[in-house]
Amino acid sequence: MRYQKPKGTMDILPSESYKWEYVEQVANDIFSNYRFSEIRTPIFESYEVFERSSGDTSDIVSKEMYDFYDKGDRHVALRPEGTAGVVRAFVENKLYGPENTKPYKVWYKGPMFRYERPQSGRQRQFHQLGVEAFGSDAPELDAEIILMGIQFLNKLGIKDIKVSLNSLGDPQSRQEYHEALVSYFTPFKDQLSDDSKVRLEKNPLRILDSKDKNDKEIVKNAPSILDYLNEESKNRFEYLQELLKEMDIKFEVDSTMVRGLDYYNHTIFEFITNDEAFGNKEITILAGGRYNGLVEELGGPETSGIGFGLGMERLMLLLKEENIPASSQLDVYIVTIGEVANKASVKILKDLRDNNISADKDYLGRKVKAQFKTANNLNARYTITIGDEEITNDLVNLKDMQSGEEIKVSISNLVKQIKGE
């Protein structure tokens, strides 16, 4: 029987994994400049962590979550997104305490799980990278988060980005909008999809994000959230737009945009591209916003928060080869002739590697010609040829594989010669 990976998963092979490592390193470099530190949370959490944070009307909780009862009859779920687990960690470890500088800034990376229909850039096990900042309600922090996301993508060579912006307002504004949506959608109740009928009762805002074709037609004439922002929420949103303009960040206000999770309020944003990798269709590659009530929802004190997340699989489709450094080059390949030389090469390899010189050798007992062919295939900068005679005379042949120049070097001087010291 031939085993295959589960549907909706993928193997990240060495020919691709170096690209992932590069993206993660860029993330670490950019986020560190903004004083974000990495946090790592469990892959599975109590089911209630996601139910309370995402909302029981969300597709994530109602349709997509991998949840089960463990051997202790505890209801647990594989994480479908990163924010809820980070907030749980923030609360459980009392990171809101006075000993921690505010805003408390973290970033994360890792696998997430949703039972979705697999397609290009979307898997059932997918990888997410994101940031979260707790303890400040300042619009300046919103602007900083948006700017950081742009700089991260630009550093990766992704520059054709449309930034869409909206505000969901404060609880008062949202409640008034909630009532307006109920009034608007109720006459269409019989025409709505089954999912949207449930949303009408529990959270009509979610109908705006419906993928059902008929729902989309009904949504076109729905009232706009921007008409229901109170004075404070409206001023806050206008101030944020001023900040973005001062930083020369181009954006569009999209009053129809909502987030798929219940915990968002005030600022929400999406970075959209229509790259040829997605058939020139508009695709969201990064999304986030403010969630000032989520920490309390998970048992913590009143604490504001904001962040964003992006899917690594989609991001990898956008990367261009010319913007990714080549995988680490092999410095030296040792070609051995004879048993004495083969044994001696082990110690030489250790000395090279101890001096941060990447090195490798033949382990299959192949002929010299085959060993040189391997060195070529691995793009080795140098080859070192060792035979029994070379060991006796303490001299080996060091060949520059680009120029073809070959010199004899004593084993004790190999490191200095290779490093040009």
Short mmCIF file of N, CA and C in Angstrom, two decimals, residues 100-165:
data_model
loop_
_atom_site.label_atom_id
_atom_site.label_comp_id
_atom_site.label_asym_id
_atom_site.label_seq_id
_atom_site.Cartn_x
_atom_site.Cartn_y
_atom_site.Cartn_z
N ASN A 100 5.12 44.69 32.68
CA ASN A 100 5.32 44.59 31.23
C ASN A 100 5.00 45.91 30.55
N THR A 101 5.90 46.34 29.66
CA THR A 101 5.71 47.60 28.93
C THR A 101 4.51 47.48 28.00
N LYS A 102 3.72 48.55 27.95
CA LYS A 102 2.57 48.61 27.05
C LYS A 102 2.87 49.58 25.90
N PRO A 103 2.42 49.30 24.68
CA PRO A 103 1.70 48.08 24.32
C PRO A 103 2.62 46.86 24.35
N TYR A 104 2.01 45.73 24.72
CA TYR A 104 2.73 44.47 24.75
C TYR A 104 2.65 43.87 23.35
N LYS A 105 3.80 43.73 22.68
CA LYS A 105 3.82 43.38 21.26
C LYS A 105 4.42 41.99 21.03
N VAL A 106 3.69 41.15 20.31
CA VAL A 106 4.19 39.82 19.99
C VAL A 106 3.87 39.48 18.53
N TRP A 107 4.62 38.52 17.99
CA TRP A 107 4.30 37.97 16.68
C TRP A 107 4.40 36.46 16.75
N TYR A 108 3.73 35.78 15.84
CA TYR A 108 3.68 34.32 15.88
C TYR A 108 3.74 33.75 14.46
N LYS A 109 4.06 32.49 14.40
CA LYS A 109 4.01 31.75 13.13
C LYS A 109 3.70 30.30 13.46
N GLY A 110 3.08 29.60 12.49
CA GLY A 110 2.84 28.19 12.72
C GLY A 110 1.64 27.65 11.98
N PRO A 111 1.41 26.34 12.09
CA PRO A 111 0.30 25.70 11.38
C PRO A 111 -1.05 25.95 12.04
N MET A 112 -2.09 26.12 11.22
CA MET A 112 -3.48 26.27 11.65
C MET A 112 -4.29 25.22 10.88
N PHE A 113 -5.53 25.01 11.31
CA PHE A 113 -6.32 23.92 10.73
C PHE A 113 -7.78 24.35 10.54
N ARG A 114 -8.27 24.20 9.31
CA ARG A 114 -9.68 24.44 9.02
C ARG A 114 -10.14 23.42 7.98
N TYR A 115 -11.33 22.87 8.20
CA TYR A 115 -11.86 21.91 7.25
C TYR A 115 -12.53 22.68 6.12
N GLU A 116 -11.73 23.01 5.11
CA GLU A 116 -12.20 23.78 3.96
C GLU A 116 -11.99 22.96 2.69
N ARG A 117 -12.57 23.43 1.61
CA ARG A 117 -12.32 22.80 0.31
C ARG A 117 -10.94 23.21 -0.17
N PRO A 118 -10.01 22.27 -0.30
CA PRO A 118 -8.64 22.63 -0.70
C PRO A 118 -8.61 23.29 -2.08
N GLN A 119 -7.80 24.31 -2.22
CA GLN A 119 -7.60 24.98 -3.50
C GLN A 119 -6.26 25.68 -3.46
N SER A 120 -5.88 26.30 -4.55
CA SER A 120 -4.57 26.96 -4.63
C SER A 120 -4.45 28.01 -3.53
N GLY A 121 -3.42 27.88 -2.71
CA GLY A 121 -3.18 28.85 -1.65
C GLY A 121 -4.04 28.65 -0.42
N ARG A 122 -4.85 27.60 -0.39
CA ARG A 122 -5.72 27.35 0.76
C ARG A 122 -5.75 25.85 1.04
N GLN A 123 -5.29 25.46 2.21
CA GLN A 123 -5.22 24.06 2.60
C GLN A 123 -5.96 23.85 3.92
N ARG A 124 -6.18 22.60 4.27
CA ARG A 124 -6.82 22.30 5.56
C ARG A 124 -5.81 22.44 6.71
N GLN A 125 -4.59 22.07 6.46
CA GLN A 125 -3.51 22.50 7.35
C GLN A 125 -2.78 23.60 6.61
N PHE A 126 -2.86 24.80 7.13
CA PHE A 126 -2.18 25.92 6.50
C PHE A 126 -1.31 26.61 7.55
N HIS A 127 -0.54 27.56 7.11
CA HIS A 127 0.40 28.22 8.01
C HIS A 127 0.11 29.71 8.04
N GLN A 128 0.09 30.23 9.23
CA GLN A 128 -0.24 31.64 9.41
C GLN A 128 0.90 32.36 10.12
N LEU A 129 1.05 33.60 9.77
CA LEU A 129 2.04 34.46 10.41
C LEU A 129 1.30 35.73 10.80
N GLY A 130 1.48 36.19 12.03
CA GLY A 130 0.71 37.36 12.44
C GLY A 130 1.35 38.11 13.60
N VAL A 131 0.76 39.25 13.92
CA VAL A 131 1.23 40.10 15.01
C VAL A 131 0.05 40.51 15.87
N GLU A 132 0.32 40.78 17.16
CA GLU A 132 -0.70 41.27 18.07
C GLU A 132 -0.05 42.29 19.00
N ALA A 133 -0.80 43.35 19.32
CA ALA A 133 -0.31 44.37 20.26
C ALA A 133 -1.43 44.69 21.23
N PHE A 134 -1.13 44.61 22.54
CA PHE A 134 -2.13 44.78 23.58
C PHE A 134 -1.84 46.00 24.46
N GLY A 135 -2.90 46.67 24.88
CA GLY A 135 -2.75 47.68 25.92
C GLY A 135 -2.76 49.12 25.47
N SER A 136 -3.03 49.37 24.19
CA SER A 136 -3.12 50.75 23.70
C SER A 136 -4.27 50.85 22.71
N ASP A 137 -5.08 51.90 22.88
CA ASP A 137 -6.20 52.15 21.98
C ASP A 137 -5.87 53.25 20.98
N ALA A 138 -4.60 53.67 20.94
CA ALA A 138 -4.21 54.82 20.12
C ALA A 138 -4.31 54.53 18.64
N PRO A 139 -4.92 55.42 17.86
CA PRO A 139 -4.95 55.25 16.40
C PRO A 139 -3.56 55.21 15.79
N GLU A 140 -2.60 55.86 16.49
CA GLU A 140 -1.22 55.83 15.99
C GLU A 140 -0.69 54.39 15.93
N LEU A 141 -1.13 53.56 16.88
CA LEU A 141 -0.72 52.15 16.86
C LEU A 141 -1.36 51.43 15.68
N ASP A 142 -2.61 51.77 15.36
CA ASP A 142 -3.26 51.19 14.18
C ASP A 142 -2.44 51.49 12.93
N ALA A 143 -2.02 52.76 12.82
CA ALA A 143 -1.24 53.18 11.65
C ALA A 143 0.10 52.45 11.60
N GLU A 144 0.71 52.25 12.77
CA GLU A 144 2.00 51.56 12.83
C GLU A 144 1.86 50.11 12.36
N ILE A 145 0.81 49.44 12.79
CA ILE A 145 0.59 48.05 12.41
C ILE A 145 0.40 47.94 10.89
N ILE A 146 -0.38 48.85 10.33
CA ILE A 146 -0.62 48.84 8.88
C ILE A 146 0.69 49.10 8.13
N LEU A 147 1.47 50.07 8.59
CA LEU A 147 2.75 50.39 7.96
C LEU A 147 3.70 49.20 8.04
N MET A 148 3.73 48.54 9.18
CA MET A 148 4.63 47.40 9.35
C MET A 148 4.28 46.28 8.38
N GLY A 149 2.98 46.04 8.18
CA GLY A 149 2.55 45.03 7.22
C GLY A 149 2.99 45.37 5.81
N ILE A 150 2.88 46.63 5.43
CA ILE A 150 3.31 47.07 4.10
C ILE A 150 4.81 46.90 3.92
N GLN A 151 5.57 47.30 4.93
CA GLN A 151 7.03 47.17 4.84
C GLN A 151 7.47 45.71 4.76
N PHE A 152 6.79 44.86 5.48
CA PHE A 152 7.10 43.42 5.44
C PHE A 152 6.90 42.88 4.03
N LEU A 153 5.75 43.17 3.41
CA LEU A 153 5.49 42.68 2.06
C LEU A 153 6.41 43.31 1.04
N ASN A 154 6.69 44.60 1.19
CA ASN A 154 7.60 45.28 0.27
C ASN A 154 9.00 44.67 0.32
N LYS A 155 9.44 44.32 1.51
CA LYS A 155 10.77 43.71 1.67
C LYS A 155 10.84 42.38 0.92
N LEU A 156 9.70 41.72 0.79
CA LEU A 156 9.65 40.45 0.07
C LEU A 156 9.45 40.65 -1.43
N GLY A 157 9.40 41.92 -1.86
CA GLY A 157 9.24 42.22 -3.28
C GLY A 157 7.79 42.30 -3.72
N ILE A 158 6.86 42.29 -2.77
CA ILE A 158 5.43 42.37 -3.09
C ILE A 158 4.99 43.82 -2.88
N LYS A 159 4.83 44.55 -3.98
CA LYS A 159 4.59 45.99 -3.86
C LYS A 159 3.29 46.46 -4.49
N ASP A 160 2.68 45.65 -5.31
CA ASP A 160 1.42 46.04 -5.95
C ASP A 160 0.27 45.65 -5.02
N ILE A 161 0.08 46.44 -3.96
CA ILE A 161 -0.87 46.11 -2.91
C ILE A 161 -1.93 47.20 -2.79
N LYS A 162 -3.18 46.81 -2.71
CA LYS A 162 -4.25 47.76 -2.41
C LYS A 162 -4.63 47.61 -0.94
N VAL A 163 -4.57 48.70 -0.21
CA VAL A 163 -4.94 48.69 1.21
C VAL A 163 -6.39 49.16 1.33
N SER A 164 -7.25 48.28 1.80
CA SER A 164 -8.65 48.62 2.03
C SER A 164 -8.87 48.82 3.53
N LEU A 165 -9.64 49.85 3.86
CA LEU A 165 -9.79 50.28 5.25
C LEU A 165 -11.26 50.48 5.57
#
